[in-house]
Coordinates of C-alpha atoms and ligand atoms in Angstrom, one line a residue:
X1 CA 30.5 -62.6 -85.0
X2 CA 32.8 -65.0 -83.7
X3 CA 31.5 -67.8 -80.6
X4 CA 34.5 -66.6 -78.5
X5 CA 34.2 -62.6 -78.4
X6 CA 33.7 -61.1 -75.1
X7 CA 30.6 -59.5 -75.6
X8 CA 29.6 -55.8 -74.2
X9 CA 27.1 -55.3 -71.0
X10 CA 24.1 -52.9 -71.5
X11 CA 21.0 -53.1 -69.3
X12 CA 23.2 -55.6 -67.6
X13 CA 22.9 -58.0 -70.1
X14 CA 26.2 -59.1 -71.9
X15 CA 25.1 -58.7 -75.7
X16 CA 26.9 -59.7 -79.4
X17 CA 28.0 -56.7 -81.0
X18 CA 28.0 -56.4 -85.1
X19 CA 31.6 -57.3 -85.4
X20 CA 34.8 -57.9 -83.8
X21 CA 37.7 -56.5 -82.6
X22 CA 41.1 -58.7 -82.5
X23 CA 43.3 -57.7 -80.1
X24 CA 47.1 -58.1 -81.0
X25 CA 49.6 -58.3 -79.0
X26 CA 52.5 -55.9 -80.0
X27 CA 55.2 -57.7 -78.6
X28 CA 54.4 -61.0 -80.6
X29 CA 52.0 -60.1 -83.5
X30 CA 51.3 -63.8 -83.6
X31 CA 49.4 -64.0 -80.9
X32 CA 46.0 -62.9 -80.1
X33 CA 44.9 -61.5 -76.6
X34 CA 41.9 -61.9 -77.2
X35 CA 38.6 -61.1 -79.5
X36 CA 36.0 -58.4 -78.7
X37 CA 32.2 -57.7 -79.9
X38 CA 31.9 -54.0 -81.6
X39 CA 29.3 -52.5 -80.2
X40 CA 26.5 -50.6 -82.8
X41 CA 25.0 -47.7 -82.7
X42 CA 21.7 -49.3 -81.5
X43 CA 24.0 -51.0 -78.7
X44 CA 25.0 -47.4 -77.6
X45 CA 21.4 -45.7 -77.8
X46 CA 20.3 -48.9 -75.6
X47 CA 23.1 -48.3 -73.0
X48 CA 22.5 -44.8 -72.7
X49 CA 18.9 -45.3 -72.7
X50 CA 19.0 -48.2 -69.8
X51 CA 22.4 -46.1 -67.5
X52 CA 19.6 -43.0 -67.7
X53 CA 17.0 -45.4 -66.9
X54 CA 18.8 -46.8 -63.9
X55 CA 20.1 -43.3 -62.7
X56 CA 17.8 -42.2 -60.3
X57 CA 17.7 -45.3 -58.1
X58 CA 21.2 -45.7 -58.2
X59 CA 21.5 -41.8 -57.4
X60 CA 19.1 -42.8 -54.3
X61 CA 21.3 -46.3 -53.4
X62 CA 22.9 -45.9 -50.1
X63 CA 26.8 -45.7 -49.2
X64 CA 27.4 -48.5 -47.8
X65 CA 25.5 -50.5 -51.0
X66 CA 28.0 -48.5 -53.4
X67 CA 31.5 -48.6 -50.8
X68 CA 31.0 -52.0 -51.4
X69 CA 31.0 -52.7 -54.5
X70 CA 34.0 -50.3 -54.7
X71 CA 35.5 -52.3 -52.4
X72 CA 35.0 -55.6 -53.8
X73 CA 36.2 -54.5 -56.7
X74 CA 39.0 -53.6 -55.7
X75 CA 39.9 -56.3 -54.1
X76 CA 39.0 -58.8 -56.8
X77 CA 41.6 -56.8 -58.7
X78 CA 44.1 -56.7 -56.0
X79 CA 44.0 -60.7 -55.5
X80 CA 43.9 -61.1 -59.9
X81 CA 47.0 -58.6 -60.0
X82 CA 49.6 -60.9 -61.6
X83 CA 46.8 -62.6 -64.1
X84 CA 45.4 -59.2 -64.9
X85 CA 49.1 -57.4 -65.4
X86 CA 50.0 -60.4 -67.7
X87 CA 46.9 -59.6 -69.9
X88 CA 47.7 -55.8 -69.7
X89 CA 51.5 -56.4 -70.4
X90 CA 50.2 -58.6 -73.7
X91 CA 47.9 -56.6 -74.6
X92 CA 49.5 -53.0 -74.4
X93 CA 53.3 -53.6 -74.5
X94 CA 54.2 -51.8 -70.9
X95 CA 57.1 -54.6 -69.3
X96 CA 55.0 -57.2 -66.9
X97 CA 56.7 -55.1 -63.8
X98 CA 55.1 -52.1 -65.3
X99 CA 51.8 -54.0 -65.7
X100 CA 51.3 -55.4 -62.1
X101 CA 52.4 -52.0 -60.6
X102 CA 49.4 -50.3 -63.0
X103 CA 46.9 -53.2 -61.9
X104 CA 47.6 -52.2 -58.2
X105 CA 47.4 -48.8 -58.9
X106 CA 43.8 -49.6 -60.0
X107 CA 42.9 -51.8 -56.8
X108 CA 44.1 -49.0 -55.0
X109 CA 42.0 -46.1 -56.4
X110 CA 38.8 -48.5 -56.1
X111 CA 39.9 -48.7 -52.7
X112 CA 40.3 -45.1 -52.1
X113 CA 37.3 -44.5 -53.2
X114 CA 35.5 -46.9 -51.1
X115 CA 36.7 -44.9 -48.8
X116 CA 36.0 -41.6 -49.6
X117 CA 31.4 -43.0 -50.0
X118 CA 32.0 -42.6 -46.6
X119 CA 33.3 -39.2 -45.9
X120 CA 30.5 -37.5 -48.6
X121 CA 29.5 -34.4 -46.7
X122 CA 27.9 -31.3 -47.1
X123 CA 27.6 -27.9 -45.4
X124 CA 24.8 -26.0 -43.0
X125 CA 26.0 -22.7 -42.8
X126 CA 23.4 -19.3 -41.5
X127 CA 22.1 -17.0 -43.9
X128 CA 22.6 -13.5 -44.1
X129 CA 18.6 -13.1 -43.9
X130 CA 17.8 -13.9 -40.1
X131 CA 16.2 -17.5 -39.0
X132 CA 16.9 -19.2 -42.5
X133 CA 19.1 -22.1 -43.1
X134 CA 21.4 -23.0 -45.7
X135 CA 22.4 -26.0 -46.5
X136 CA 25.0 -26.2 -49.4
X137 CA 24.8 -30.7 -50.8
X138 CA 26.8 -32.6 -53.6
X139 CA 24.5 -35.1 -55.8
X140 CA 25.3 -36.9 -58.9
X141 CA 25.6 -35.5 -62.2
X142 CA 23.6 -38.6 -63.7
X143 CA 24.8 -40.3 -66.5
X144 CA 28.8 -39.8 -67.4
X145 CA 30.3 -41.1 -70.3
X146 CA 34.0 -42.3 -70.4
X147 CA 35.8 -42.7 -72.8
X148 CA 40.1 -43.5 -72.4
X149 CA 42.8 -43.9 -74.6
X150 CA 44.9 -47.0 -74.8
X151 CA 48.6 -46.1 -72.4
X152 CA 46.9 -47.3 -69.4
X153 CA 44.1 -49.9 -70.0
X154 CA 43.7 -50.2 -66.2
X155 CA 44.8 -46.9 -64.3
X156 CA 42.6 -44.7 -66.1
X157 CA 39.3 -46.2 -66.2
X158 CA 40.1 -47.0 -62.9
X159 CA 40.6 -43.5 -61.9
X160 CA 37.5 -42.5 -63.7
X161 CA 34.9 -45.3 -63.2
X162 CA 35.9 -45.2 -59.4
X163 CA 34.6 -41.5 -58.8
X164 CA 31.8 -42.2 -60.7
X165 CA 30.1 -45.0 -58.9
X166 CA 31.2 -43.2 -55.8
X167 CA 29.2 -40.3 -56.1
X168 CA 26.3 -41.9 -57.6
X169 CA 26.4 -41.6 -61.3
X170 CA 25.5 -44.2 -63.9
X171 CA 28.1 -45.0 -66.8
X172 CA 28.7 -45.7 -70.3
X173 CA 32.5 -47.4 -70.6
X174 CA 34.2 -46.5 -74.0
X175 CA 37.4 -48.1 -73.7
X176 CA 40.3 -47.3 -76.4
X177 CA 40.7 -50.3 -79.2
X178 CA 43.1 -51.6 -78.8
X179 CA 42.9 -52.5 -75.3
X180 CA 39.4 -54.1 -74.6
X181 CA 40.7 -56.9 -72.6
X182 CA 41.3 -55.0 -69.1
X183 CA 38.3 -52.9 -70.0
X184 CA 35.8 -56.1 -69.9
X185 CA 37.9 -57.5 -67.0
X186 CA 37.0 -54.2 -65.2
X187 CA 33.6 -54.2 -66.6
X188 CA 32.8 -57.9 -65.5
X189 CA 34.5 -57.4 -62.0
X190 CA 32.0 -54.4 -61.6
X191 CA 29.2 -56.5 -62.4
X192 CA 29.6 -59.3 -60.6
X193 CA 30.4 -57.1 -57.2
X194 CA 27.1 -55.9 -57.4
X195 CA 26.3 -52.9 -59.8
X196 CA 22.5 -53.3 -60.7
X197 CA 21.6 -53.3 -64.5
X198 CA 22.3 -50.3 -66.4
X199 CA 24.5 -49.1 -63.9
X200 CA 27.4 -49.5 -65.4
X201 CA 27.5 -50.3 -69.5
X202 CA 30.4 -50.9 -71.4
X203 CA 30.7 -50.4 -75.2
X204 CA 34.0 -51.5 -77.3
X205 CA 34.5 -50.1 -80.8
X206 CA 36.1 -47.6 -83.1
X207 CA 35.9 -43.6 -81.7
X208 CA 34.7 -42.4 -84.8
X209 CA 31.4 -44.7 -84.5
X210 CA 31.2 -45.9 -81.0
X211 CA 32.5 -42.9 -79.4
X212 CA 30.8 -40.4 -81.4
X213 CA 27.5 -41.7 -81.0
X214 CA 27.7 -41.5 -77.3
X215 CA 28.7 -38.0 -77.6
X216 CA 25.5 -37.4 -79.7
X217 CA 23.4 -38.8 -76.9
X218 CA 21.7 -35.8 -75.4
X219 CA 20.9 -38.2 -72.1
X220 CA 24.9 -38.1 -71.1
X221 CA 25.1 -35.6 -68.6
X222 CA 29.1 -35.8 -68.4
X223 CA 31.8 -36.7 -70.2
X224 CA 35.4 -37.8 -68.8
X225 CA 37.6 -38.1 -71.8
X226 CA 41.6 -38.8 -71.6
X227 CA 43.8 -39.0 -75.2
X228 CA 45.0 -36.5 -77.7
X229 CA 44.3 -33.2 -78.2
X230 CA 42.5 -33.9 -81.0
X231 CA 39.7 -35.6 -79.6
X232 CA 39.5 -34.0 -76.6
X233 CA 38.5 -30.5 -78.7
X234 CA 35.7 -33.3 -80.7
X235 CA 34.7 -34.0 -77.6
X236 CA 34.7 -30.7 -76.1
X237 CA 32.6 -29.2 -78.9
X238 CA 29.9 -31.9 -78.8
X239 CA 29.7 -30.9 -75.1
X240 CA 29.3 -27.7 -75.4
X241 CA 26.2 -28.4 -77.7
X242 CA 24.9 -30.4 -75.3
X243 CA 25.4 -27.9 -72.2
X244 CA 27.3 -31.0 -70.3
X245 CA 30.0 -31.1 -68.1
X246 CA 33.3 -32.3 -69.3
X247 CA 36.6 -33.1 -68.5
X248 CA 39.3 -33.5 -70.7
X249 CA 43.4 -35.0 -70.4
X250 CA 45.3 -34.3 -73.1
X251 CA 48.6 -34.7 -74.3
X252 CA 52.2 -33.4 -72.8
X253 CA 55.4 -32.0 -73.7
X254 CA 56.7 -32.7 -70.2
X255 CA 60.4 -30.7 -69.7
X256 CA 62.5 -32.2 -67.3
X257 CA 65.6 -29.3 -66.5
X258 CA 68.8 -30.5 -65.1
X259 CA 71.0 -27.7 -63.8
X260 CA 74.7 -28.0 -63.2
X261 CA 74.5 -28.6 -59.5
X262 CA 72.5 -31.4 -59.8
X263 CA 73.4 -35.2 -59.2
X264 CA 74.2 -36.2 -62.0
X265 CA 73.8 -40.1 -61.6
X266 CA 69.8 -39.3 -60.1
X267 CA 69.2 -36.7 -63.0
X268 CA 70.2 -39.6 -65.7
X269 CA 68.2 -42.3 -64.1
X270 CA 65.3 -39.2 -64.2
X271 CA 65.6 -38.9 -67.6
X272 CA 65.6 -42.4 -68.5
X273 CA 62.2 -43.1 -66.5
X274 CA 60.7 -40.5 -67.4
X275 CA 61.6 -40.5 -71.2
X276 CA 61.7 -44.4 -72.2
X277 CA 60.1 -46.1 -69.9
X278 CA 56.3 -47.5 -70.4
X279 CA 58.1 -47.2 -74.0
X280 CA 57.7 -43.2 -73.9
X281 CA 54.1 -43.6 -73.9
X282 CA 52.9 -42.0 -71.2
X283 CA 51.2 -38.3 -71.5
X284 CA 53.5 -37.4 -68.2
X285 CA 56.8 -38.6 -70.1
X286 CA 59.5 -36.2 -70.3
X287 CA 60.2 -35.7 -74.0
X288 CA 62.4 -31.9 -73.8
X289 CA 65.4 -32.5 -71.5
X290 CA 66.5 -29.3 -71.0
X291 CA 70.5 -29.3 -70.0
X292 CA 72.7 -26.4 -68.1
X293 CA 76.2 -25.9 -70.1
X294 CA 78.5 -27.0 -67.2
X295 CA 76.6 -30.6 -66.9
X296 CA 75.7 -30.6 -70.2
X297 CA 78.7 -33.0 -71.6
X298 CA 78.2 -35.4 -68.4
X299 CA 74.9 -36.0 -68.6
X300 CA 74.6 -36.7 -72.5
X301 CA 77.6 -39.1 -71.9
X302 CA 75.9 -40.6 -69.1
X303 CA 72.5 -40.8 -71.1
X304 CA 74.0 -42.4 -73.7
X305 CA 76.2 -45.1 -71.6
X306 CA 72.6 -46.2 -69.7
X307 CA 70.6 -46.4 -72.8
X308 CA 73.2 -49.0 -74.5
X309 CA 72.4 -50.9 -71.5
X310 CA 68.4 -50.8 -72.1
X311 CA 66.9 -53.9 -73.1
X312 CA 64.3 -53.8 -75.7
X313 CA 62.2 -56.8 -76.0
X314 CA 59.3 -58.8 -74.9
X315 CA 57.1 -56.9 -72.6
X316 CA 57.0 -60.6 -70.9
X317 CA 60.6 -61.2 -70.6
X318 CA 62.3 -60.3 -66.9
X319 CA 65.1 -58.9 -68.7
X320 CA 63.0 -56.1 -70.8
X321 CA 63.3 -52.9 -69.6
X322 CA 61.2 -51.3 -72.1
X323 CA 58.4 -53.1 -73.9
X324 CA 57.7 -52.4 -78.1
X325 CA 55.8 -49.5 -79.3
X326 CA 51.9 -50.2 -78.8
X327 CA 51.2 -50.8 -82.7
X328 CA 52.2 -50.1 -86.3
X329 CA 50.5 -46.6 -86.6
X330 CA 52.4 -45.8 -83.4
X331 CA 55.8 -47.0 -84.6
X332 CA 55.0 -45.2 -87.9
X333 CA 54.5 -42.2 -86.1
X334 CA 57.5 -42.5 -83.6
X335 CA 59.6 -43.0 -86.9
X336 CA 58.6 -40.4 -89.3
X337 CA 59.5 -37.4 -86.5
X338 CA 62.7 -39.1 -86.1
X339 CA 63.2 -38.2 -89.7
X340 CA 61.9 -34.8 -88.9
X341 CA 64.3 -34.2 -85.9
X342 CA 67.3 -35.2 -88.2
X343 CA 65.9 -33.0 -91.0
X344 CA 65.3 -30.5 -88.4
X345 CA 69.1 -30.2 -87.8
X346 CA 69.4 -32.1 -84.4
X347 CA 71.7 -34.6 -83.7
X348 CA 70.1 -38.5 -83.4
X349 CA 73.2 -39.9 -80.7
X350 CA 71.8 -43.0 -80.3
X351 CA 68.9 -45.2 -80.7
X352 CA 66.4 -44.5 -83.4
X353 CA 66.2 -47.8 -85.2
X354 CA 63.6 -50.4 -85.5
X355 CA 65.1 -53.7 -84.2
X356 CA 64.3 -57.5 -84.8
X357 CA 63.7 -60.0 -81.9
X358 CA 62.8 -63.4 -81.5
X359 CA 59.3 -62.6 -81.6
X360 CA 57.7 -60.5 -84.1
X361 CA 56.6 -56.9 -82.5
X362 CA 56.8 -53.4 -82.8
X363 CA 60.2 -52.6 -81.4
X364 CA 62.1 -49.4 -81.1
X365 CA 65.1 -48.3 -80.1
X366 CA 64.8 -45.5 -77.8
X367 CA 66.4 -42.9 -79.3
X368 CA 68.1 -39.6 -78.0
X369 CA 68.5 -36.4 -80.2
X370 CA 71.1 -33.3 -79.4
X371 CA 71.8 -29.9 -80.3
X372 CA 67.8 -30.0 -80.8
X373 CA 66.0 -26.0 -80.2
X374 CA 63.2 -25.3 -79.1
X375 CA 61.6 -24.4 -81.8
X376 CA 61.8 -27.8 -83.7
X377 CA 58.9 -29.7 -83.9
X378 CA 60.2 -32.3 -81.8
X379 CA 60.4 -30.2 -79.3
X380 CA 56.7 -28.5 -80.0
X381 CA 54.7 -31.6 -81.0
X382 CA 53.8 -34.4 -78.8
X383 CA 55.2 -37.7 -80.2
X384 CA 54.1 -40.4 -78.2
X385 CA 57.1 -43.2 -78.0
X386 CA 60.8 -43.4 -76.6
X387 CA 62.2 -40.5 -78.0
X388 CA 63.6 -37.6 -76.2
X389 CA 65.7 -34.4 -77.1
X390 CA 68.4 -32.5 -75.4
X391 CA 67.9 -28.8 -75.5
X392 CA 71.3 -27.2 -74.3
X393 CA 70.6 -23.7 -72.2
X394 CA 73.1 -20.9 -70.7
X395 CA 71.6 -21.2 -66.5
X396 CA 68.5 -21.8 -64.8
X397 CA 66.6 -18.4 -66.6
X398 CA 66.5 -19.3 -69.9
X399 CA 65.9 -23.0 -68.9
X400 CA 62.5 -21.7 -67.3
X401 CA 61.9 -20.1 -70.2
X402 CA 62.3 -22.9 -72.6
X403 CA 60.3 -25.4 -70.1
X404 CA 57.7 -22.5 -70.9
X405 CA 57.9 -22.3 -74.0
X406 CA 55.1 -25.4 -75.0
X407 CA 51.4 -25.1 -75.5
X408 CA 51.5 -28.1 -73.3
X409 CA 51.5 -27.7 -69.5
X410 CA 51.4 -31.2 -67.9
X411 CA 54.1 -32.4 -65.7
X412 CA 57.3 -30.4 -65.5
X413 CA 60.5 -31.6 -63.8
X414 CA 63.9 -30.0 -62.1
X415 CA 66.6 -32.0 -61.1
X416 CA 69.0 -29.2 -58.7
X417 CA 70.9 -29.1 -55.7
X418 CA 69.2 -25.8 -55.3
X419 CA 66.6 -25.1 -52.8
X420 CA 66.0 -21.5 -54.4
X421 CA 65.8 -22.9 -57.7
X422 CA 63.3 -25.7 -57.0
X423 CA 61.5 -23.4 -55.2
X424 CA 61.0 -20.7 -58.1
X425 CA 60.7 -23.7 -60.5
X426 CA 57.3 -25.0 -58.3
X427 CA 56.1 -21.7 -58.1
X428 CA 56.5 -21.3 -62.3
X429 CA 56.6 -23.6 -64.2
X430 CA 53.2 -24.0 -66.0
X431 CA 52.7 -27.1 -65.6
X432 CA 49.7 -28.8 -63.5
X433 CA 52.1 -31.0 -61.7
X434 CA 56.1 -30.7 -60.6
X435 CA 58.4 -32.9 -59.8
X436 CA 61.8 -32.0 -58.4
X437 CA 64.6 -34.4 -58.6
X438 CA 62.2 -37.0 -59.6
X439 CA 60.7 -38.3 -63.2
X440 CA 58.4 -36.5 -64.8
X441 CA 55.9 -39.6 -64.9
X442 CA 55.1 -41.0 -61.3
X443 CA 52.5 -39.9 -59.7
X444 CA 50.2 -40.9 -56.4
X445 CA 46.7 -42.0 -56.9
X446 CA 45.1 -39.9 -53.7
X447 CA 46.3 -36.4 -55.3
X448 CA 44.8 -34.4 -57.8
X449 CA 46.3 -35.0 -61.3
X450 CA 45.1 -32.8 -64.3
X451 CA 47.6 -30.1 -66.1
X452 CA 47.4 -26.5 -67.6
X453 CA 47.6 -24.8 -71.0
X454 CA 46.6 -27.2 -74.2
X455 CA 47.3 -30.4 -71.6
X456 CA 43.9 -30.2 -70.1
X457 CA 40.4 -28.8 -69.5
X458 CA 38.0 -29.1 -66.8
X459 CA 38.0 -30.3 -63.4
X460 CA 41.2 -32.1 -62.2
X461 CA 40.6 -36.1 -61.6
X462 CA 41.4 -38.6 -58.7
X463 CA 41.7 -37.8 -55.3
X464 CA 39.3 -35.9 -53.4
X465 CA 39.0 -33.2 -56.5
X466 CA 37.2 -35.6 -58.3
X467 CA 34.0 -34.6 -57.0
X468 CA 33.8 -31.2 -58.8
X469 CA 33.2 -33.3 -61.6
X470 CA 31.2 -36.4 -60.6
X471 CA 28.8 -34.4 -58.7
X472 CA 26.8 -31.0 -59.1
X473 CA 26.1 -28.6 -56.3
X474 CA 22.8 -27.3 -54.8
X475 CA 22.3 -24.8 -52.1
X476 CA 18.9 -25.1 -49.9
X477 CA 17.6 -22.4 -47.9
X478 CA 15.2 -23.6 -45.6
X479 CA 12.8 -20.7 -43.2
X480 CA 11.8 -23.5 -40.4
Ligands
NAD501 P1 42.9 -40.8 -79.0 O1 42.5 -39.4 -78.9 O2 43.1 -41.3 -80.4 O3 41.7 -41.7 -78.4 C1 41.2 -41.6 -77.1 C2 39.8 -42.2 -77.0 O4 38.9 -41.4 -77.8 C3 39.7 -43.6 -77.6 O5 38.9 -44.4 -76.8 C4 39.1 -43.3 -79.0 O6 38.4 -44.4 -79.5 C5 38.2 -42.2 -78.7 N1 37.8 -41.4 -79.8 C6 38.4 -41.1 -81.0 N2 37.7 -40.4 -81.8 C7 36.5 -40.1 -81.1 C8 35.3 -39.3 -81.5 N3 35.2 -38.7 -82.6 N4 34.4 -39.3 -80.6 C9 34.5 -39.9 -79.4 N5 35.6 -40.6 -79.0 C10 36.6 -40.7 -79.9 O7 44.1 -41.1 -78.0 P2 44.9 -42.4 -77.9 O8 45.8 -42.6 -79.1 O9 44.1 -43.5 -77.5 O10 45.8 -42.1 -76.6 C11 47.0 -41.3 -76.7 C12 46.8 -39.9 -76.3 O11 46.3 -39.9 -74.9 C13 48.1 -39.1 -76.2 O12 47.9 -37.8 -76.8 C14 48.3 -38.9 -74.7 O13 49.1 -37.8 -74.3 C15 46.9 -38.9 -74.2 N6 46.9 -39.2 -72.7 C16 46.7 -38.2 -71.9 C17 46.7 -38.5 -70.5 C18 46.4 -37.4 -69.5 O14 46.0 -37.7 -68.4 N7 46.7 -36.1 -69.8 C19 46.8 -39.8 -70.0 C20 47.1 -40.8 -71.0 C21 47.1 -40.5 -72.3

């Protein structure tokens, strides 16, 4: 293994894996973020074996020992933003603005849930049987397993290590590979503010190897898993097996529907966001744009007028407004359904094409198809990258209908001057979260976040919901 890979923490020891993982950046393939120890299957039975070990002191450890390590933590991150969102920005792709903003979003939720260790409460409630007691108590789960995918390398382990230490569980980190530089920034930030050994674990490496073997573990109690659909019914299974608690965020076919009366300039800028920014590759992205006649012609003009003015280039570079596509598989994968929606009979308007820069990275042109239906796979299967499809309806009805019409159910937007249309829309579209006359992709870090259908399963994560899954409930009846 190479001197300079950041090795992983189990039993809070930082340890040599058996291998290494380069990471690349994908805006200059020339240079490397970094280089990472794999962990080994012994290095994943050992951090099981020492986060079970340590669980039930840390279950026992007080609030105010674990608020503040949440809280140091947090603010570590806050003070490290620009450092840290340079890494994340190098090592992901997202534009540097895109980066710091994720950072902070991190600080934050370690801050909220600072927080929120002091507000745990139960409830003492009489029984139906005369002079008993009942007293209903949340406690940890005990060991949870997390494993994240690679769009946001800060936001999401944030949002799931946070809850975790909060209610008292012990963890094994499984971070996605090619992003293990903010996980052992996270993991190392953790440590030094004071997790004891085994508390918190971290383990970088391949899913297939790494991941697996932590789902084989029969000592994780919980498993918190965000990526694609195909994983998440892996992981689901192995859960089941092991009679644990899971949660699971998938993927999203996110429709954003723009009817005639809507402003038109806000309802493009929507779009855009939603669709191409973070380089499409966000789960709450709006991939279907789903267009009322009337507005139809203005708003794929419009579209097409503020795309030609994107800048595609450097995640770095102040100018960029979006970054390259995270890696070759993804670019692969972002190209081969553009072929599809043009084989498919759509129209490709504008963008599509792999482009050249100074530096050598994965760059796209976001690209825009019309005249697409929904039954195309373009508009069925989640793609992943900055490409988005116009879907042309009659009126608001059969635009519901289409925004339906998904086995996805993440985020759905409307953009409408209508209060009786934005109201029906929240009401049905199925969809865990929706957003009217704003992007699809946005969301607030104190707030449940979690969708429907084939988007996800399980408890919702972040905000106060988050303790249905990081703790279990027991009921005590007491006769005094
Ligand atoms: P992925 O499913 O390929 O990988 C996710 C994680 O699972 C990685 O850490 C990977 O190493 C691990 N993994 C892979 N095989 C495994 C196995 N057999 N056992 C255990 N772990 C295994 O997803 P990805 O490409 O990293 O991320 C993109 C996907 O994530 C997209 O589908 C996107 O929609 C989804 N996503 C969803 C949300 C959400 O909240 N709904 C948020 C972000 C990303």
């Amino acid at each position: 293994m190479s001197p300079d890979a950041k090795p992983n923490l189990v039993a809070g020891q930082w340890i040599a894996g058996e291998g290494v993982i380069a990471d690349i950046n994908p805006s200059d393939t020339n240079d490397i973020v970094g280089t990472f120890a794999r962990a080994s299957a012994h290095d994943v039975e050992q951090a099981v074996g020492a986060a079970h070990d340590a669980a039930p002191a840390w279950a026992r450890s007080g609030i105010q020992e674990r608020h503040d390590v949440l809280e140091s933590a947090g603010r570590e991150i806050m003070a490290r933003r620009e450092e840290i969102g340079r890494l994340l920005s190098r090592e992901e792709g997202k534009t540097l603005g895109e980066a710091v903003a994720e950072t902070i979003r991190a600080a934050r939720i370690f801050d909220f849930f600072a927080g929120e260790c002091l507000r745990l409460s139960g409830e003492k409630l009489p029984s139906v049987r005369p002079d008993i007691d009942v007293e209903i108590s949340r406690g940890p789960v005990g060991v949870v397993g997390i494993i994240t995918p690679w769009n946001f390398p800060m936001a999401i382990p944030a949002w799931k290590i946070a809850p975790a230490i909060c209610y008292g569980n012990t963890i094994v980190f499984k971070p996605a590979e090619l992003v293990p530089a903010c996980a052992w920034i996270m993991v190392d930030i953790l440590h030094r503010a004071g997790m004891p050994p085994g508390t918190i674990n971290l383990v970088n490496g391949p899913g297939s190897a790494v991941g697996q073997a932590l789902l084989d573990d029969p000592r994780i109690k919980a498993v918190s898993f965000t990526g694609s659909q195909a994983t998440g019914a892996r992981v689901a299974e192995a859960c089941v097996r092991h009679m644990r608690k899971v949660q699971l965020e998938m993927g999203g076919k996110n429709p954003l529907v723009v009817l005639d009366d809507a402003d038109l300039e806000n309802a493009v800028e929507c779009a855009i966001d939603g669709s191409f920014f973070s380089t499409g590759q966000r789960c709450t992205a709006s991939s279907r744009l789903i267009v009322t006649e009337a507005i139809h012609t203005r708003f794929v003009e419009a579209c097409v007028e503020r795309m030609r003015r994107l800048v595609v280039d450097d995640a770095l570079d102040s100018r960029t407004d979006v970054g390259p596509v995270v890696d070759a598989n993804q670019l692969h994968q972002d190209q081969n359904y553009i072929d599809i929606g043009r084989r498919e009979g759509a129209t490709l308007r504008t963008g599509g094409e792999t482009v050249n820069r100074s530096k050598s990275g994965f760059y796209l042109e976001p690209a825009l198809f019309t005249d697409s239906t929904s039954e195309m796979r373009i508009n069925r299967e989640e793609i992943f990258g900055p490409v988005a499809a116009i879907i042309r309806v009659r009126d608001y009805d059969e635009a519901l209908q289409v925004a339906n019409d998904t086995p996805f159910g993440l985020t759905a937007g409307i953009c409408t001057g209508s209060l009786k249309h934005a109201t029906h829309f929240k009401r049905n579209a199925e969809a865990g979260m929706v957003m009217v006359n704003l992007p699809t992709a946005g969301v607030d870090y104190h707030v449940p976040f979690g969708g429907t259908k084939g988007s996800s399963y399980g408890p919702r994560e972040q905000g106060r919901y988050a303790a249905e899954f990081h703790t279990t409930v027991k009921t005590a009846y007491t006769k005094p």
